[in-house]
Amino acid sequence: MITVKNITKCFGSLRVLNNISFEIGNGEIVGFLGQNGAGKTTLMRILTSYLTPTSGDVYYDDLNIQNNSLEARRRLGYLPEMPPLYHEMSVKSYLKFSAELKNVPVREITASVDRALSDCRLNNVCNKRIGVLSKGYKQRVGLAQAIINDPDILILDEPMSGLDPVQILQVRTLIKNLEHKRTVILSTHILSEIERIVQRVMFIKAGSVIKDTSIDSLAETENRTFVVKVKSDEQFLQNVLKDITCATLLDVKTIRDCCEVSLSVPRSEENVNTIAAVLTEKRVSILEIIESRPSLEQKFIEVISEEDHA
Amino acid sequence: MPKVIAITKKELAAYFKSPVAYIILVVTLVIFNFLFFMIIDQNREATLRDVFQAMEFIFLFIVPLLTMKVFAEEKNAGTMEFLMTTPTNNNVIVFGKYLGTLLFLSVLLLISVVYYGIIEFYAAPDWAATLSGFLGIWLEAALFLAIGMMTSSWTKSQVVAAITSYVILFFLYFSLTFVKYFTGSAETVIKYISTMTHSKNFFVGVITLTDLVYYLSGILFCLLLTRLSIETRLWR
């Protein structure tokens, strides 16, 4: 378990993190979300013990990482925002070097390197010089370095940066495979990926965690929005909708001979049935009723804006 | 110890994979050869004393070029963050890197042993004085490297690191020239910190404890400051 207690970080007079506290359980995958300059990277650097907080403490289980930084780093895999690569080295020799520095037993180094190469799909470039690799490959070499010691805690700052859709899928699978086995903290600007990978998100703004919630409850809202596609004349439909008292009309769009109606209804399945019943009674043929869930992008903007208005 | 070896090997390999290192190696050896033949031809003495002095002067210019990248490049490329988040003690990082640069320079010095062979072929040089001279020039180079590495740890810019090294090395080397303007304890201090005061003893075959302490404590002091420098991020 990672416990963060009242972390504050100042660079001179600039307060970058402001009294942050949270806990992350073993096997959890957590995403940090926030605009550039929100303090995500500084927080990650403190969690890796690369930086020390101005005040507050970080614990891996009962281990205070400021006082036992070497012991804490043994349990850690870290991919910084800029992959830390030696361009003159080959991929294999770099991973071997990383394994040596990360206390991988000598007898296990070859096996660890092979596993990291295979997990990150790097076998075909293992003897190439890192400097000649594409951005996507470099990112994956950085990721391979982070997992070389099979760490308990994996901290990944922008792991998807520079990857193509296929590579993103591979990295996503790799991280998902660690679920329940390793604690993973990651930040990315690709919000759709966060949604697919993490169980929990923390919205960070101006050095504070403004929302800490599970990804499932993030999708839940007080009102659900349904998009009802019907075959009907818009004028007639407007009149029918007046009879649906349980829902609020958000929008009506006519596309060819179909109408698309967006309705906001309180969370109850009966309401959906009522809508369907009213429409059927008025002989409006229903083509489709789908629930429109807010995207993480929408939620992200909503959470950030809420805080602005507060 | 395995981590020191890993870092030393990586550092040494980085030199030999870079064209700059080969250029420095070749250019230095060409200059050494030129000076060796010129000095021997002029002095007509079976000694490498003056050759060592010339080598010392050349090292003033060469060493900052070798050391400027040691930490500055790591900081600039973001690999410092990697090194400092592995379970590796900072002493190990500093010592491993230092050993790598020292081995590279030792290779250069080892090649120059051929000069002794040449003199030995034609005359009968004092082998003990030559050995002492080689120890002196090696210690001098080791001190210069420690200073260069220290300045490299202060900045992200290799150019700034090199220039700062030049300032410190030139001050240490030429300070004896200005000693006549000082008296009392200032004169004693300047005489002591000048590298020339200590190296000339080795070059004439005299090994004193004071000189050994000067070089070893100087190296240790610079390596400690390097360690402190890479840890400063923790205090900010």
Coordinates of C-alpha atoms in Angstrom, one line a residue:
Chain A
M1 CA 0.0 0.0 0.0
I2 CA 1.2 3.5 -0.8
T3 CA 0.2 6.1 1.8
V4 CA 0.7 9.8 1.1
K5 CA 0.3 12.0 4.1
N6 CA 0.0 15.8 3.8
I7 CA 2.5 16.3 1.0
T8 CA 3.4 19.9 0.3
K9 CA 6.2 20.8 -2.2
C10 CA 7.5 24.3 -2.7
F11 CA 10.2 25.4 -5.2
G12 CA 11.3 28.6 -3.6
S13 CA 8.1 30.7 -3.2
L14 CA 6.2 28.6 -5.7
R15 CA 3.9 26.0 -4.0
V16 CA 3.6 23.1 -6.5
L17 CA 1.8 20.6 -4.3
N18 CA -0.6 21.6 -1.6
N19 CA -1.2 19.3 1.4
I20 CA -2.0 16.1 -0.6
S21 CA -3.1 13.0 1.2
F22 CA -4.3 9.7 -0.2
E23 CA -3.9 5.9 0.0
I24 CA -3.4 3.5 -2.9
G25 CA -4.0 -0.2 -2.1
N26 CA -1.9 -3.1 -3.4
G27 CA -2.9 -4.2 -6.9
E28 CA -4.7 -0.9 -7.7
I29 CA -4.2 0.9 -11.0
V30 CA -4.6 4.6 -10.4
G31 CA -4.6 7.4 -13.0
F32 CA -3.5 10.9 -12.3
L33 CA -5.4 13.4 -14.4
G34 CA -4.7 17.1 -14.7
Q35 CA -3.7 19.9 -17.0
N36 CA 0.0 20.6 -17.7
G37 CA 1.6 22.2 -14.7
A38 CA -0.9 20.8 -12.3
G39 CA 1.8 19.0 -10.3
K40 CA 1.4 15.4 -11.5
T41 CA 5.1 14.9 -12.4
T42 CA 6.3 16.5 -9.2
L43 CA 3.9 14.2 -7.2
M44 CA 5.2 11.2 -9.1
R45 CA 8.8 12.2 -8.5
I46 CA 8.1 12.5 -4.8
L47 CA 6.5 9.0 -4.9
T48 CA 9.7 7.7 -6.4
S49 CA 11.8 9.5 -3.8
Y50 CA 13.6 11.4 -6.6
L51 CA 12.4 14.6 -4.9
T52 CA 11.7 15.1 -1.2
P53 CA 8.6 16.9 -0.1
T54 CA 8.8 20.3 1.7
S55 CA 6.5 18.7 4.3
G56 CA 4.6 15.4 4.6
D57 CA 5.6 11.8 4.2
V58 CA 5.2 8.9 1.8
Y59 CA 5.1 5.3 2.9
Y60 CA 5.3 2.0 1.0
D61 CA 3.4 -0.1 3.5
D62 CA 5.2 0.9 6.7
L63 CA 8.4 2.1 5.0
N64 CA 9.0 5.8 5.1
I65 CA 10.5 6.4 1.6
Q66 CA 12.4 9.6 2.6
N67 CA 14.2 7.8 5.4
N68 CA 14.6 4.5 3.5
S69 CA 15.0 5.6 0.0
L70 CA 17.3 2.8 -1.2
E71 CA 14.9 0.1 0.2
A72 CA 11.9 1.9 -1.4
R73 CA 13.6 2.1 -4.8
R74 CA 14.2 -1.7 -4.7
R75 CA 10.5 -2.1 -5.0
L76 CA 10.0 0.5 -7.6
G77 CA 9.8 0.7 -11.4
Y78 CA 9.6 4.2 -12.8
L79 CA 9.2 5.6 -16.3
P80 CA 9.8 9.3 -16.3
E81 CA 8.0 11.6 -18.8
M82 CA 11.1 11.7 -21.0
P83 CA 12.3 8.0 -21.4
P84 CA 15.7 7.9 -19.7
L85 CA 17.8 6.3 -22.4
Y86 CA 21.5 6.1 -23.3
H87 CA 21.4 6.5 -27.0
E88 CA 24.8 5.0 -27.7
M89 CA 23.8 1.7 -26.0
S90 CA 22.0 -1.2 -27.6
V91 CA 18.5 -2.1 -26.3
K92 CA 19.8 -5.3 -24.7
S93 CA 22.9 -3.8 -23.1
Y94 CA 20.8 -0.9 -21.7
L95 CA 18.3 -3.4 -20.1
K96 CA 21.2 -5.4 -18.7
F97 CA 22.6 -2.3 -17.3
S98 CA 19.2 -1.4 -15.8
A99 CA 18.9 -4.9 -14.3
E100 CA 22.3 -4.6 -12.7
L101 CA 21.5 -1.3 -11.1
K102 CA 18.1 -2.6 -9.9
N103 CA 19.5 -5.4 -7.9
V104 CA 18.4 -8.2 -10.2
P105 CA 20.4 -11.3 -9.1
V106 CA 23.2 -12.0 -11.6
R107 CA 21.8 -15.4 -12.5
E108 CA 18.4 -13.9 -13.3
I109 CA 19.6 -11.0 -15.4
T110 CA 19.4 -12.8 -18.8
A111 CA 15.9 -14.1 -18.0
S112 CA 14.7 -10.7 -16.8
V113 CA 16.0 -9.0 -19.9
D114 CA 14.4 -11.6 -22.2
R115 CA 11.1 -11.2 -20.3
A116 CA 11.1 -7.4 -20.6
L117 CA 12.0 -7.6 -24.3
S118 CA 9.2 -10.0 -24.9
D119 CA 6.6 -8.1 -22.8
C120 CA 7.4 -4.8 -24.6
R121 CA 7.7 -6.5 -28.0
L122 CA 11.3 -5.4 -28.5
N123 CA 12.9 -8.7 -29.6
N124 CA 13.3 -7.5 -33.2
V125 CA 15.3 -4.5 -32.1
C126 CA 17.2 -5.9 -29.2
N127 CA 20.6 -5.5 -30.7
K128 CA 20.0 -2.1 -32.3
R129 CA 21.4 1.1 -30.9
I130 CA 18.7 3.0 -29.0
G131 CA 19.6 6.3 -30.8
V132 CA 18.4 4.9 -34.1
L133 CA 15.0 3.7 -32.9
S134 CA 11.7 5.5 -33.5
K135 CA 9.9 7.4 -30.7
G136 CA 7.5 4.5 -30.1
Y137 CA 10.3 2.0 -29.7
K138 CA 12.2 4.4 -27.4
Q139 CA 9.1 4.7 -25.2
R140 CA 8.8 0.9 -25.0
V141 CA 12.5 0.6 -24.1
G142 CA 11.8 3.0 -21.3
L143 CA 8.9 0.9 -20.2
A144 CA 11.0 -2.3 -20.4
Q145 CA 13.5 -0.6 -18.1
A146 CA 10.7 0.1 -15.6
I147 CA 9.5 -3.5 -15.4
I148 CA 12.9 -5.2 -15.6
N149 CA 13.1 -5.8 -11.8
D150 CA 9.5 -7.0 -11.7
P151 CA 8.6 -4.2 -9.2
D152 CA 5.8 -4.1 -6.7
I153 CA 5.1 -0.5 -7.6
L154 CA 5.1 0.8 -11.1
I155 CA 5.0 4.6 -11.7
L156 CA 4.5 5.6 -15.3
D157 CA 4.6 9.2 -16.4
E158 CA 2.9 9.5 -19.8
P159 CA 3.6 5.9 -20.8
M160 CA 1.5 6.1 -24.0
S161 CA 3.3 9.2 -25.3
G162 CA 4.5 8.7 -28.9
L163 CA 2.9 5.3 -29.4
D164 CA 0.8 4.4 -32.3
P165 CA -2.7 2.8 -31.7
V166 CA -1.3 -0.8 -32.0
Q167 CA 1.5 0.0 -29.5
I168 CA -1.0 1.7 -27.2
L169 CA -3.1 -1.5 -27.2
Q170 CA 0.0 -3.5 -26.4
V171 CA 1.0 -1.2 -23.5
R172 CA -2.6 -1.2 -22.3
T173 CA -2.6 -5.0 -22.2
L174 CA 0.7 -5.1 -20.5
I175 CA -0.5 -2.8 -17.7
K176 CA -3.9 -4.5 -17.5
N177 CA -2.0 -7.8 -16.9
L178 CA -0.5 -6.3 -13.8
E179 CA -3.9 -5.6 -12.3
H180 CA -4.3 -7.1 -8.8
K181 CA -0.6 -8.1 -8.8
R182 CA 1.2 -4.8 -8.9
T183 CA 0.3 -1.3 -7.8
V184 CA 0.4 1.0 -10.9
I185 CA 0.2 4.8 -11.0
L186 CA 0.1 6.4 -14.3
S187 CA -0.6 9.7 -15.9
T188 CA -1.5 10.3 -19.5
H189 CA -3.3 12.9 -21.6
I190 CA -5.0 10.2 -23.6
L191 CA -8.1 10.1 -21.5
S192 CA -9.8 7.3 -23.3
E193 CA -6.8 5.1 -22.3
I194 CA -7.1 6.1 -18.6
E195 CA -10.7 5.0 -18.8
R196 CA -9.7 1.6 -20.2
I197 CA -6.8 0.9 -17.9
V198 CA -7.3 2.4 -14.4
Q199 CA -9.8 1.5 -11.6
R200 CA -9.5 4.9 -10.0
V201 CA -8.7 8.4 -11.1
M202 CA -7.4 11.4 -9.2
F203 CA -8.0 14.8 -10.7
I204 CA -5.1 17.1 -9.8
K205 CA -5.3 20.8 -10.2
A206 CA -3.0 23.5 -8.9
G207 CA -1.2 21.1 -6.7
S208 CA -4.3 19.6 -5.0
V209 CA -6.3 16.5 -5.5
I210 CA -9.7 17.9 -6.4
K211 CA -11.5 14.6 -7.0
D212 CA -10.5 11.1 -6.1
T213 CA -13.0 8.6 -7.4
S214 CA -13.4 5.1 -9.0
I215 CA -13.7 5.1 -12.7
D216 CA -17.1 3.4 -12.4
S217 CA -18.6 6.0 -10.1
L218 CA -17.2 8.7 -12.4
A219 CA -19.5 7.5 -15.1
E220 CA -22.5 7.6 -12.8
T221 CA -24.5 10.8 -12.7
E222 CA -27.6 11.9 -11.0
N223 CA -29.5 11.9 -14.2
R224 CA -29.0 9.6 -17.1
T225 CA -29.2 10.8 -20.7
F226 CA -31.0 8.7 -23.2
V227 CA -31.0 9.2 -26.9
V228 CA -34.2 7.9 -28.5
K229 CA -34.2 7.3 -32.2
V230 CA -37.8 7.2 -33.7
K231 CA -39.4 7.3 -37.1
S232 CA -41.7 10.3 -36.8
D233 CA -42.6 13.8 -37.9
E234 CA -40.8 16.3 -35.6
Q235 CA -43.9 18.4 -35.0
F236 CA -45.9 15.3 -34.0
L237 CA -43.1 14.1 -31.8
Q238 CA -42.8 17.4 -30.0
N239 CA -46.5 17.1 -29.0
V240 CA -46.0 13.5 -27.8
L241 CA -43.0 14.4 -25.7
K242 CA -45.2 16.8 -23.7
D243 CA -46.9 13.7 -22.3
I244 CA -43.6 12.4 -21.0
T245 CA -43.4 14.1 -17.6
C246 CA -40.6 12.1 -16.1
A247 CA -38.0 13.3 -18.5
T248 CA -36.5 16.6 -19.5
L249 CA -36.1 17.2 -23.2
L250 CA -32.5 18.2 -24.1
D251 CA -32.4 18.2 -27.8
V252 CA -34.4 17.1 -30.9
K253 CA -32.6 16.5 -34.2
T254 CA -34.1 15.4 -37.5
I255 CA -31.9 13.2 -39.7
R256 CA -33.6 12.3 -43.0
D257 CA -37.0 10.7 -41.9
C258 CA -35.8 9.9 -38.4
C259 CA -35.9 12.0 -35.2
E260 CA -33.2 11.8 -32.6
V261 CA -34.4 12.9 -29.2
S262 CA -32.0 13.4 -26.2
L263 CA -33.8 13.1 -22.9
S264 CA -32.5 13.5 -19.4
V265 CA -34.2 11.2 -16.9
P266 CA -33.7 10.5 -13.2
R267 CA -31.8 7.3 -12.4
S268 CA -34.6 4.7 -12.5
E269 CA -35.2 2.0 -15.1
E270 CA -39.0 2.6 -14.8
N271 CA -38.6 6.0 -16.4
V272 CA -37.1 4.4 -19.5
N273 CA -40.0 2.0 -19.7
T274 CA -42.5 4.9 -19.2
I275 CA -40.9 6.7 -22.2
A276 CA -41.1 3.6 -24.3
A277 CA -44.7 3.0 -23.3
V278 CA -45.8 6.6 -24.1
L279 CA -44.2 6.5 -27.5
T280 CA -45.7 3.1 -28.3
E281 CA -49.1 4.2 -27.2
K282 CA -48.9 7.2 -29.6
R283 CA -47.8 4.8 -32.3
V284 CA -44.4 6.3 -32.7
S285 CA -42.1 3.5 -34.0
I286 CA -39.0 3.3 -31.8
L287 CA -35.8 2.5 -33.7
E288 CA -33.3 2.6 -30.9
I289 CA -33.0 3.7 -27.2
I290 CA -29.4 4.1 -26.1
E291 CA -27.9 5.5 -22.9
S292 CA -25.4 8.2 -23.6
R293 CA -22.6 8.1 -21.0
P294 CA -20.5 11.2 -20.5
S295 CA -17.0 10.7 -21.8
L296 CA -14.0 11.1 -19.6
E297 CA -13.1 14.2 -21.6
Q298 CA -16.4 15.7 -20.7
K299 CA -16.0 14.7 -17.0
F300 CA -12.5 16.0 -17.0
I301 CA -13.6 19.4 -18.3
E302 CA -16.6 19.3 -15.9
V303 CA -14.5 18.6 -12.8
I304 CA -11.8 21.1 -13.7
S305 CA -14.5 23.8 -14.5
E306 CA -16.5 23.0 -11.3
E307 CA -13.4 23.8 -9.3
D308 CA -12.9 27.1 -11.3
H309 CA -16.4 28.2 -10.4
A310 CA -16.1 27.1 -6.8
Chain B
M1 CA 31.0 -3.4 -6.1
P2 CA 29.1 -5.1 -9.0
K3 CA 27.2 -1.8 -9.5
V4 CA 30.5 0.2 -9.6
I5 CA 31.8 -2.1 -12.3
A6 CA 28.5 -1.8 -14.2
I7 CA 28.7 2.0 -14.2
T8 CA 32.4 2.0 -14.9
K9 CA 31.9 -0.3 -17.9
K10 CA 29.0 1.8 -19.2
E11 CA 31.0 5.0 -18.8
L12 CA 34.1 3.5 -20.5
A13 CA 32.0 2.0 -23.3
A14 CA 30.4 5.4 -23.9
Y15 CA 33.8 6.9 -24.5
F16 CA 34.8 4.3 -27.0
K17 CA 31.5 4.5 -28.8
S18 CA 31.9 8.3 -29.3
P19 CA 34.1 9.7 -32.1
V20 CA 34.9 12.7 -29.9
A21 CA 36.9 10.4 -27.5
Y22 CA 38.9 8.9 -30.4
I23 CA 39.6 12.4 -31.7
I24 CA 40.8 13.5 -28.2
L25 CA 42.9 10.3 -28.0
V26 CA 44.6 10.7 -31.3
V27 CA 45.1 14.5 -31.1
T28 CA 46.6 14.1 -27.6
L29 CA 48.9 11.3 -28.6
V30 CA 50.0 13.3 -31.7
I31 CA 50.8 16.3 -29.5
F32 CA 52.6 14.1 -26.9
N33 CA 54.7 12.6 -29.7
F34 CA 55.6 15.9 -31.1
L35 CA 56.6 17.3 -27.7
F36 CA 58.5 14.2 -26.8
F37 CA 60.7 14.3 -29.9
M38 CA 61.1 18.1 -29.6
I39 CA 62.1 17.9 -25.9
I40 CA 64.4 15.0 -26.3
D41 CA 66.1 16.5 -29.3
Q42 CA 66.6 19.8 -27.5
N43 CA 67.7 18.5 -24.1
R44 CA 69.7 15.5 -25.2
E45 CA 69.0 13.9 -21.8
A46 CA 67.7 10.4 -21.0
T47 CA 64.8 11.6 -18.8
L48 CA 61.1 12.2 -19.3
R49 CA 61.0 15.0 -16.7
D50 CA 60.2 17.8 -19.2
V51 CA 57.9 15.5 -21.1
F52 CA 55.8 15.0 -18.0
Q53 CA 55.6 18.8 -17.5
A54 CA 54.4 19.2 -21.1
M55 CA 51.9 16.4 -20.6
E56 CA 50.6 18.1 -17.5
F57 CA 50.1 21.3 -19.5
I58 CA 48.2 19.4 -22.3
F59 CA 46.0 17.7 -19.7
L60 CA 44.8 21.2 -18.6
F61 CA 43.1 21.5 -22.0
I62 CA 42.1 17.9 -22.6
V63 CA 40.6 16.8 -19.3
P64 CA 37.6 19.3 -19.3
L65 CA 36.7 18.0 -22.8
L66 CA 36.6 14.5 -21.4
T67 CA 34.7 15.2 -18.2
M68 CA 32.2 17.9 -19.4
K69 CA 29.6 15.3 -20.4
V70 CA 29.8 13.0 -17.4
F71 CA 26.9 14.4 -15.4
A72 CA 25.8 17.4 -17.6
E73 CA 24.7 15.0 -20.4
E74 CA 22.9 12.8 -17.9
K75 CA 21.0 15.8 -16.6
N76 CA 20.2 17.0 -20.0
A77 CA 19.0 13.6 -21.4
G78 CA 16.9 12.9 -18.3
T79 CA 18.9 9.7 -17.5
M80 CA 20.0 11.3 -14.1
E81 CA 16.4 10.7 -13.0
F82 CA 16.8 7.0 -14.0
L83 CA 20.1 6.6 -12.1
M84 CA 18.7 8.3 -9.0
T85 CA 15.6 6.2 -8.8
T86 CA 17.4 2.9 -9.1
P87 CA 18.4 1.4 -5.7
T88 CA 22.0 2.6 -6.2
N89 CA 23.9 4.6 -3.6
N90 CA 25.1 8.0 -4.8
N91 CA 28.7 7.2 -3.8
V92 CA 28.5 4.2 -6.2
I93 CA 27.3 6.4 -9.0
V94 CA 30.0 9.0 -8.5
F95 CA 32.8 6.5 -8.0
G96 CA 31.7 4.3 -10.9
K97 CA 31.7 7.3 -13.2
Y98 CA 35.0 8.6 -11.9
L99 CA 36.6 5.2 -12.4
G100 CA 35.3 5.1 -16.0
T101 CA 36.9 8.4 -16.9
L102 CA 40.1 7.6 -15.0
L103 CA 40.5 4.3 -16.9
F104 CA 40.1 6.1 -20.2
L105 CA 42.8 8.6 -19.3
S106 CA 44.9 5.7 -17.9
V107 CA 44.8 4.1 -21.4
L108 CA 46.2 7.3 -22.8
L109 CA 49.0 7.4 -20.3
L110 CA 49.7 3.7 -20.8
I111 CA 50.3 4.3 -24.5
S112 CA 52.8 7.0 -23.6
V113 CA 54.9 4.4 -21.7
V114 CA 56.3 3.7 -25.1
Y115 CA 58.4 6.9 -24.6
Y116 CA 60.3 5.3 -21.8
G117 CA 60.9 2.3 -24.1
I118 CA 62.4 4.6 -26.8
I119 CA 64.8 6.3 -24.3
E120 CA 65.7 2.9 -22.8
F121 CA 66.6 1.7 -26.2
Y122 CA 69.1 4.5 -26.8
A123 CA 70.3 5.3 -23.2
A124 CA 70.0 4.3 -19.6
P125 CA 67.3 6.5 -18.0
D126 CA 66.6 6.4 -14.3
W127 CA 63.6 4.0 -14.2
A128 CA 62.6 4.9 -10.6
A129 CA 62.4 8.6 -11.5
T130 CA 60.4 7.7 -14.6
L131 CA 58.1 5.5 -12.6
S132 CA 57.6 8.3 -10.1
G133 CA 57.0 10.7 -12.9
F134 CA 54.3 8.5 -14.4
L135 CA 52.7 8.2 -10.9
G136 CA 52.8 12.0 -10.6
I137 CA 51.2 12.7 -14.0
W138 CA 48.6 10.0 -13.3
L139 CA 47.7 11.6 -10.0
E140 CA 47.6 15.0 -11.6
A141 CA 45.3 13.7 -14.3
A142 CA 43.2 12.0 -11.6
L143 CA 42.8 15.3 -9.8
F144 CA 41.9 17.2 -13.0
L145 CA 39.3 14.5 -13.8
A146 CA 37.7 14.8 -10.3
I147 CA 37.6 18.6 -10.7
G148 CA 36.1 18.2 -14.2
M149 CA 33.5 15.8 -13.0
M150 CA 32.6 18.0 -10.1
T151 CA 31.9 21.0 -12.5
S152 CA 29.9 18.7 -14.8
S153 CA 27.6 17.9 -11.9
W154 CA 26.9 21.6 -11.4
T155 CA 25.1 22.2 -14.7
K156 CA 23.1 20.7 -17.5
S157 CA 25.3 22.5 -20.1
Q158 CA 28.4 20.7 -21.2
V159 CA 29.9 24.0 -22.4
V160 CA 29.4 25.7 -19.0
A161 CA 30.9 22.6 -17.3
A162 CA 34.0 22.7 -19.5
I163 CA 34.5 26.5 -19.1
T164 CA 34.1 26.2 -15.3
S165 CA 36.7 23.4 -15.3
Y166 CA 39.1 25.5 -17.3
V167 CA 38.8 28.3 -14.8
I168 CA 39.5 26.1 -11.8
L169 CA 42.3 24.1 -13.5
F170 CA 44.0 27.2 -14.8
F171 CA 43.8 28.8 -11.4
L172 CA 45.4 25.8 -9.7
Y173 CA 48.0 25.4 -12.4
F174 CA 49.1 29.0 -12.7
S175 CA 48.6 30.2 -9.2
L176 CA 52.3 29.6 -8.4
T177 CA 53.1 32.4 -11.0
F178 CA 51.3 34.9 -8.8
V179 CA 52.8 33.8 -5.5
K180 CA 55.4 36.6 -5.5
Y181 CA 52.6 39.1 -5.0
F182 CA 51.6 37.5 -1.7
T183 CA 53.3 37.1 1.7
G184 CA 52.7 35.2 4.9
S185 CA 49.9 32.6 5.1
A186 CA 48.4 33.7 1.7
E187 CA 51.7 32.7 0.1
T188 CA 51.8 29.4 1.9
V189 CA 48.2 28.6 0.9
I190 CA 48.8 29.5 -2.7
K191 CA 52.0 27.5 -2.8
Y192 CA 50.1 24.5 -1.4
I193 CA 47.2 24.6 -3.7
S194 CA 49.3 25.0 -6.8
T195 CA 49.5 21.7 -8.7
M196 CA 53.0 22.6 -10.0
T197 CA 54.4 22.6 -6.4
H198 CA 53.5 18.9 -6.0
S199 CA 53.9 17.5 -9.5
K200 CA 57.5 18.7 -10.0
N201 CA 58.6 16.5 -7.0
F202 CA 57.2 13.4 -8.7
F203 CA 58.8 14.4 -12.0
V204 CA 62.3 14.5 -10.5
G205 CA 61.7 11.2 -8.7
V206 CA 60.8 12.4 -5.2
I207 CA 57.6 11.0 -3.7
T208 CA 56.6 12.8 -0.5
L209 CA 53.6 12.1 1.8
T210 CA 52.6 15.8 1.5
D211 CA 52.3 15.5 -2.3
L212 CA 50.4 12.2 -2.0
V213 CA 48.0 13.7 0.6
Y214 CA 47.5 16.7 -1.6
Y215 CA 46.4 14.7 -4.6
L216 CA 44.4 12.1 -2.8
S217 CA 42.6 14.6 -0.5
G218 CA 41.9 16.9 -3.5
I219 CA 40.4 14.0 -5.4
L220 CA 38.3 12.9 -2.4
F221 CA 37.2 16.5 -1.8
C222 CA 36.0 16.9 -5.4
L223 CA 34.2 13.6 -5.4
L224 CA 32.4 14.5 -2.2
L225 CA 31.3 17.8 -3.6
T226 CA 30.1 15.9 -6.7
R227 CA 28.0 13.7 -4.5
L228 CA 26.6 16.7 -2.7
S229 CA 25.9 18.4 -6.0
I230 CA 23.8 15.5 -7.3
E231 CA 21.9 15.4 -4.1
T232 CA 21.0 19.1 -4.1
R233 CA 17.6 18.4 -5.7
L234 CA 16.6 16.8 -2.4
W235 CA 17.1 20.0 -0.5
R236 CA 15.3 22.3 -2.9

